[in-house]
PDB file of C-alpha atoms in Angstrom:
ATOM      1  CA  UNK H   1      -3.117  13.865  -9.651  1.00  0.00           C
ATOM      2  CA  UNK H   2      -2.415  11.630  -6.332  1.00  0.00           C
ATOM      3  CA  UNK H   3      -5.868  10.190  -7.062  1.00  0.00           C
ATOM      4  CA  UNK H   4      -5.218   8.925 -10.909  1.00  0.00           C
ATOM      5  CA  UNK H   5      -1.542   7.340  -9.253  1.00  0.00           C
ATOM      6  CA  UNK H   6      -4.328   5.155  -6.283  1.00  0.00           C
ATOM      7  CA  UNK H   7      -6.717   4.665  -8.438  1.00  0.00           C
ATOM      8  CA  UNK H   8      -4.123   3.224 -11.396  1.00  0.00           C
ATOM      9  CA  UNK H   9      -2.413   1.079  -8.636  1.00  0.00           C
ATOM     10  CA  UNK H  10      -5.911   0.325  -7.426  1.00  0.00           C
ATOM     11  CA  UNK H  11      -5.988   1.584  -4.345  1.00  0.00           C
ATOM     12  CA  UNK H  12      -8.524   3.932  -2.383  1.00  0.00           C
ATOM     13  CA  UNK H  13      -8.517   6.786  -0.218  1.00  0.00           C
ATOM     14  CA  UNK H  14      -9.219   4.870   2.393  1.00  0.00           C
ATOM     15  CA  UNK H  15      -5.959   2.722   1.584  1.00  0.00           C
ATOM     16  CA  UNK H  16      -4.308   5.559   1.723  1.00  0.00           C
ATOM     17  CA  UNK H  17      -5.616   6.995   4.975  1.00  0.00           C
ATOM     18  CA  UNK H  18      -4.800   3.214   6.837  1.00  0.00           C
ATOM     19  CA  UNK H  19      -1.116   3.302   5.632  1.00  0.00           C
ATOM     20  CA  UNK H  20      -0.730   6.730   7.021  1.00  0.00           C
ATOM     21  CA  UNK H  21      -2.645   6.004  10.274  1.00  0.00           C
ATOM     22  CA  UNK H  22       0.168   3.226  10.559  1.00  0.00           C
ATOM     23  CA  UNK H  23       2.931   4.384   9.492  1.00  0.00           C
ATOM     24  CA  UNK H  24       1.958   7.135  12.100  1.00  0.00           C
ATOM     25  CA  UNK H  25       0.737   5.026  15.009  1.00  0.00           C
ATOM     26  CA  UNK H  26       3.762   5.047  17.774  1.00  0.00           C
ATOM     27  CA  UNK H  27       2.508   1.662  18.873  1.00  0.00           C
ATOM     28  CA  UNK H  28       2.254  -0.215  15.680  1.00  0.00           C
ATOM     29  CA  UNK H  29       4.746  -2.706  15.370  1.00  0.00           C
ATOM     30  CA  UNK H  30       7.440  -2.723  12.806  1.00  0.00           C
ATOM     31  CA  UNK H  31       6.748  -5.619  11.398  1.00  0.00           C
ATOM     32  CA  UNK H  32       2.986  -4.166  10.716  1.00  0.00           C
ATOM     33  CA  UNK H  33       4.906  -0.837   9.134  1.00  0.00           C
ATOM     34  CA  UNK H  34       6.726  -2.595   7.420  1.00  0.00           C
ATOM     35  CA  UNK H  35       4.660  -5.069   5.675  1.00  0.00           C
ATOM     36  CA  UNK H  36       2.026  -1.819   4.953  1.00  0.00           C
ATOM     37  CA  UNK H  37       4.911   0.190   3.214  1.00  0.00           C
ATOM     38  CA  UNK H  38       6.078  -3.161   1.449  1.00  0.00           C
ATOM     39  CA  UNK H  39       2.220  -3.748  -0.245  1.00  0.00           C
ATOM     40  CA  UNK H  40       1.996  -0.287  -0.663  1.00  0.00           C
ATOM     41  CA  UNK H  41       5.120   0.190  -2.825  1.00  0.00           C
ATOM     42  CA  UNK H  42       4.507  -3.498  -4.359  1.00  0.00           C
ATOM     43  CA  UNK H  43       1.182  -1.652  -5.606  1.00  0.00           C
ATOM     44  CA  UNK H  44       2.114   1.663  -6.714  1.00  0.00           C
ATOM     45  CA  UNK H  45       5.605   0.871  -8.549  1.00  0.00           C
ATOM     46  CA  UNK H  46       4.470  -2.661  -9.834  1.00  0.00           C
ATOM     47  CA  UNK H  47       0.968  -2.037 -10.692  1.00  0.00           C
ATOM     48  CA  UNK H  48      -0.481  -0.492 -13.407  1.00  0.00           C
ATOM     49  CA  UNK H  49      -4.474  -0.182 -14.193  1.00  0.00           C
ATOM     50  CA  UNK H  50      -5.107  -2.726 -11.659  1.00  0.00           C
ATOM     51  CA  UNK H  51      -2.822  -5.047 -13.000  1.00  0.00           C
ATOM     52  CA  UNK H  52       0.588  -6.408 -11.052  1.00  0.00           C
ATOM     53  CA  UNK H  53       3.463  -7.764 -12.208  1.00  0.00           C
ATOM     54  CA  UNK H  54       5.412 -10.002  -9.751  1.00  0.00           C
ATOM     55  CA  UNK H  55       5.569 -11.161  -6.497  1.00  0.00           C
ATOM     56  CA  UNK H  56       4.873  -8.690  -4.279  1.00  0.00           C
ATOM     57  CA  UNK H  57       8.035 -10.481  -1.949  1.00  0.00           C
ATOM     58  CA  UNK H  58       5.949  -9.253   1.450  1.00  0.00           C
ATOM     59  CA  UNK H  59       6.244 -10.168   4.409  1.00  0.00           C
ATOM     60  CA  UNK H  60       3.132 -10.790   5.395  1.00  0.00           C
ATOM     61  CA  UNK H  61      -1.090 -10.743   4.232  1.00  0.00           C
ATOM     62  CA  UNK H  62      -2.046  -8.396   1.951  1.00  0.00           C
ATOM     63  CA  UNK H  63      -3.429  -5.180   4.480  1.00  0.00           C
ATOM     64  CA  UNK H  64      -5.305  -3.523   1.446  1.00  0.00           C
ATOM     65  CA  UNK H  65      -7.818  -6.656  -0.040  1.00  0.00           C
TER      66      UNK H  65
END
């Protein structure tokens, strides 16, 4: 289910519900996008069971921790 994939990248609902309320918001920069849709693909692809491989090669802070 979409929770198991969140909670095995650990992530939350609520992570989810920020990224989409950026990626959403007409007046959110593109850097912001794109740094949210950079973590958020560094933790669902490279994580597993709360553990990351990598660099997550972001531009910017972490919007999730």
């Amino acid at each position: 289910s979409f929770d198991d994939v969140l909670t095995d990248a650990c992530l939350t609902q609520e992570n989810w519900d920020e990224f989409e309320a950026v990626m959403d918001d007409a007046t959110a920069s593109q850097e912001d996008k794109d740094n949210y849709l950079c973590w958020m693909e560094h933790y669902l692809f490279e994580c597993t069971k709360c553990i990351c491989f990598g660099q997550s090669g972001c531009p910017g802070p972490d919007p999730y921790n």
